[in-house]
Short mmCIF file of C-alpha atoms in Angstrom, two decimals:
data_model
loop_
_atom_site.label_atom_id
_atom_site.label_comp_id
_atom_site.label_asym_id
_atom_site.label_seq_id
_atom_site.Cartn_x
_atom_site.Cartn_y
_atom_site.Cartn_z
CA UNK A 13 185.97 119.09 35.13
CA UNK A 14 184.18 119.67 31.79
CA UNK A 15 184.89 118.03 28.51
CA UNK A 16 183.37 118.69 25.00
CA UNK A 17 181.83 115.62 22.97
CA UNK A 18 181.23 115.54 19.35
CA UNK A 19 178.37 113.31 18.37
CA UNK A 20 177.80 111.29 15.15
CA UNK A 21 174.05 110.88 15.26
CA UNK A 22 174.13 108.71 12.13
CA UNK A 23 176.36 106.09 13.76
CA UNK A 24 174.56 106.36 17.03
CA UNK A 25 171.26 105.62 15.53
CA UNK A 26 172.41 102.96 13.07
CA UNK A 27 173.94 101.21 16.06
CA UNK A 28 170.78 101.34 18.45
CA UNK A 29 168.81 100.25 15.36
CA UNK A 30 171.04 97.26 14.68
CA UNK A 31 171.19 96.19 18.33
CA UNK A 32 167.36 96.37 18.88
CA UNK A 33 166.63 94.31 15.63
CA UNK A 34 169.18 91.80 16.65
CA UNK A 35 167.59 91.51 20.08
CA UNK A 36 164.33 91.00 18.48
CA UNK A 37 165.74 88.48 16.04
CA UNK A 38 164.37 90.32 12.88
CA UNK A 39 166.49 89.77 9.78
CA UNK A 40 166.91 92.94 7.89
CA UNK A 41 169.57 95.05 5.94
CA UNK A 42 170.32 98.70 6.05
CA UNK A 43 169.78 100.32 2.60
CA UNK A 44 170.59 103.91 3.33
CA UNK A 45 170.61 105.82 6.72
CA UNK A 46 167.14 105.75 7.91
CA UNK A 47 166.00 103.06 5.37
CA UNK A 48 165.76 99.51 6.45
CA UNK A 49 164.53 96.39 4.57
CA UNK A 50 162.86 93.46 6.44
CA UNK A 51 164.16 90.20 4.79
CA UNK A 52 161.11 88.14 6.09
CA UNK A 53 157.68 88.89 7.29
CA UNK A 54 157.78 90.34 10.80
CA UNK A 55 155.02 89.67 13.27
CA UNK A 56 153.04 92.61 14.21
CA UNK A 57 154.01 92.14 17.85
CA UNK A 58 157.58 92.33 16.94
CA UNK A 59 156.96 95.45 14.87
CA UNK A 60 155.19 97.10 17.75
CA UNK A 61 157.95 96.21 20.16
CA UNK A 62 160.48 97.58 17.76
CA UNK A 63 158.47 100.90 17.51
CA UNK A 64 158.18 101.15 21.35
CA UNK A 65 161.97 100.72 21.73
CA UNK A 66 162.78 103.09 19.07
CA UNK A 67 160.59 105.77 20.75
CA UNK A 68 162.61 105.53 23.74
CA UNK A 69 165.58 106.82 21.81
CA UNK A 70 163.55 109.48 20.22
CA UNK A 71 163.42 107.51 16.88
CA UNK A 72 160.29 106.88 15.09
CA UNK A 73 159.12 104.95 11.97
CA UNK A 74 157.92 107.02 9.19
CA UNK A 75 154.85 105.84 7.02
CA UNK A 76 153.89 108.96 5.09
CA UNK A 77 155.83 109.07 1.68
CA UNK A 78 156.17 112.88 1.65
CA UNK A 79 157.42 112.91 5.21
CA UNK A 80 159.89 110.09 4.16
CA UNK A 81 161.06 112.17 1.32
CA UNK A 82 161.49 115.33 3.50
CA UNK A 83 163.53 113.28 5.94
CA UNK A 84 165.87 112.06 2.91
CA UNK A 85 166.13 115.71 1.80
CA UNK A 86 167.27 116.68 5.41
CA UNK A 87 169.67 113.86 5.82
CA UNK A 88 171.15 114.80 2.33
CA UNK A 89 171.43 118.33 3.24
CA UNK A 90 173.19 117.46 6.45
CA UNK A 91 175.49 115.10 4.54
CA UNK A 92 176.24 117.79 2.02
CA UNK A 93 177.08 120.47 4.78
CA UNK A 94 179.22 118.04 6.78
CA UNK A 95 181.20 116.87 3.78
CA UNK A 96 181.94 120.08 2.18
CA UNK A 97 185.70 118.99 2.08
CA UNK A 98 184.84 116.13 -0.12
CA UNK A 99 182.38 117.90 -2.62
CA UNK A 100 183.12 119.97 -5.49
CA UNK A 101 181.44 123.46 -5.23
CA UNK A 102 178.01 122.28 -6.71
CA UNK A 103 174.75 124.13 -6.35
CA UNK A 104 172.62 122.56 -3.60
CA UNK A 105 169.87 122.36 -5.85
CA UNK A 106 171.80 120.17 -8.60
CA UNK A 107 173.26 118.10 -5.46
CA UNK A 108 169.91 117.31 -4.18
CA UNK A 109 168.36 116.57 -7.54
CA UNK A 110 171.12 114.18 -8.32
CA UNK A 111 171.09 112.51 -5.25
CA UNK A 112 167.46 112.02 -4.80
CA UNK A 113 166.39 111.55 -8.34
CA UNK A 114 163.64 114.15 -8.43
CA UNK A 115 163.54 117.66 -9.82
CA UNK A 116 164.46 120.43 -7.51
CA UNK A 117 161.21 121.98 -7.91
CA UNK A 118 159.38 118.95 -6.74
CA UNK A 119 161.56 118.55 -3.86
CA UNK A 120 161.19 122.22 -2.75
CA UNK A 121 157.44 122.00 -2.95
CA UNK A 122 157.38 118.81 -0.93
CA UNK A 123 159.68 120.29 1.71
CA UNK A 124 157.90 123.33 2.05
CA UNK A 125 154.45 121.72 2.17
CA UNK A 126 155.55 119.41 4.90
CA UNK A 127 157.88 121.83 6.92
CA UNK A 128 156.42 125.23 6.30
CA UNK A 129 159.92 126.44 5.48
CA UNK A 130 162.08 126.38 2.48
CA UNK A 131 165.07 124.13 1.55
CA UNK A 132 167.12 127.12 1.34
CA UNK A 133 166.37 128.06 4.94
CA UNK A 134 167.29 124.62 6.08
CA UNK A 135 170.51 124.64 4.40
CA UNK A 136 171.29 128.05 5.83
CA UNK A 137 170.41 126.60 9.31
CA UNK A 138 172.74 123.62 8.84
CA UNK A 139 175.53 125.67 7.71
CA UNK A 140 175.57 128.04 10.56
CA UNK A 141 175.21 124.93 12.94
CA UNK A 142 178.11 123.48 11.34
CA UNK A 143 179.94 126.86 11.49
CA UNK A 144 179.27 127.10 15.23
CA UNK A 145 180.50 123.36 15.64
CA UNK A 146 183.80 124.28 13.89
CA UNK A 147 184.13 127.61 16.02
CA UNK A 148 183.69 125.56 19.08
CA UNK A 149 185.77 122.45 18.37
CA UNK A 150 188.52 123.68 16.07
CA UNK A 151 191.14 126.67 15.96
CA UNK A 152 189.99 127.38 12.13
CA UNK A 153 189.70 131.25 11.64
CA UNK A 154 186.55 132.60 10.14
CA UNK A 155 188.09 132.89 6.65
CA UNK A 156 188.94 129.23 6.80
CA UNK A 157 185.49 128.25 8.00
CA UNK A 158 183.76 130.27 5.33
CA UNK A 159 185.95 128.62 2.83
CA UNK A 160 185.18 125.11 4.22
CA UNK A 161 181.53 125.93 4.22
CA UNK A 162 181.64 127.26 0.64
CA UNK A 163 180.71 130.83 1.41
CA UNK A 164 181.83 133.18 -1.11
CA UNK A 165 183.26 135.36 1.72
CA UNK A 166 183.49 136.01 5.19
CA UNK A 167 180.95 138.61 4.76
CA UNK A 168 178.60 136.52 3.52
CA UNK A 169 179.14 133.87 6.40
CA UNK A 170 178.75 136.74 9.00
CA UNK A 171 175.66 138.22 7.34
CA UNK A 172 173.97 134.79 7.44
CA UNK A 173 175.25 133.88 10.97
CA UNK A 174 173.92 137.19 12.43
CA UNK A 175 170.73 136.85 10.66
CA UNK A 176 170.17 133.31 12.10
CA UNK A 177 171.68 133.70 15.55
CA UNK A 178 171.30 137.44 16.17
CA UNK A 179 174.94 137.85 16.95
CA UNK A 180 178.03 137.90 14.84
CA UNK A 181 180.55 135.04 14.46
CA UNK A 182 183.26 137.10 16.36
CA UNK A 183 180.72 137.83 19.22
CA UNK A 184 179.84 134.03 19.41
CA UNK A 185 183.78 133.13 19.44
CA UNK A 186 184.15 135.79 22.28
CA UNK A 187 181.29 134.25 24.19
CA UNK A 188 182.88 130.79 23.56
CA UNK A 189 186.31 131.96 24.88
CA UNK A 190 184.86 133.55 28.04
CA UNK A 191 183.01 130.22 28.75
CA UNK A 192 186.03 128.34 28.59
CA UNK A 193 188.05 130.71 30.52
CA UNK A 194 185.46 130.41 33.28
CA UNK A 195 185.40 126.72 32.96
CA UNK A 196 189.08 126.70 33.25
CA UNK A 197 189.17 128.85 36.18
CA UNK A 198 186.77 126.62 38.21
CA UNK A 199 188.93 123.67 37.66
#
């Protein structure tokens, strides 16, 4: 038997961090996702223990300010892509600038300097990943997915999908359908 699971990485990470800080007896508060304020001086041995525990889960503390900003940009883009139902169709540059309090030019330069790719490419990758997730986990049509992800047309979604994955969305849907059929036949 095979089941499909949807992950909320934000919730998982927040829960792990909450549990581990509680276990270590460290007083804190969550400011934003990925941003914690310690409410007291934390001994270095507890900080080291916390770092080691987080690494076991693939989570690490960021200390470089540019890397921190890039992570905030990525988190904001993911939030923007996942919550397209709730947002008015606003340019991503305006959305990022308003959310992060920096000019888009500055955000773009820092992002490119740290990641060696552009914000636009990262947005496309996230939108395509979300489109794939919607194709796998919902019965939405390509038109509905294109609309939900704020593409101007299905053709635009299809072009970006093929440029990113190497196959068309329709081919991807056929592959998923065949895998499901094979999986159903095994059960």
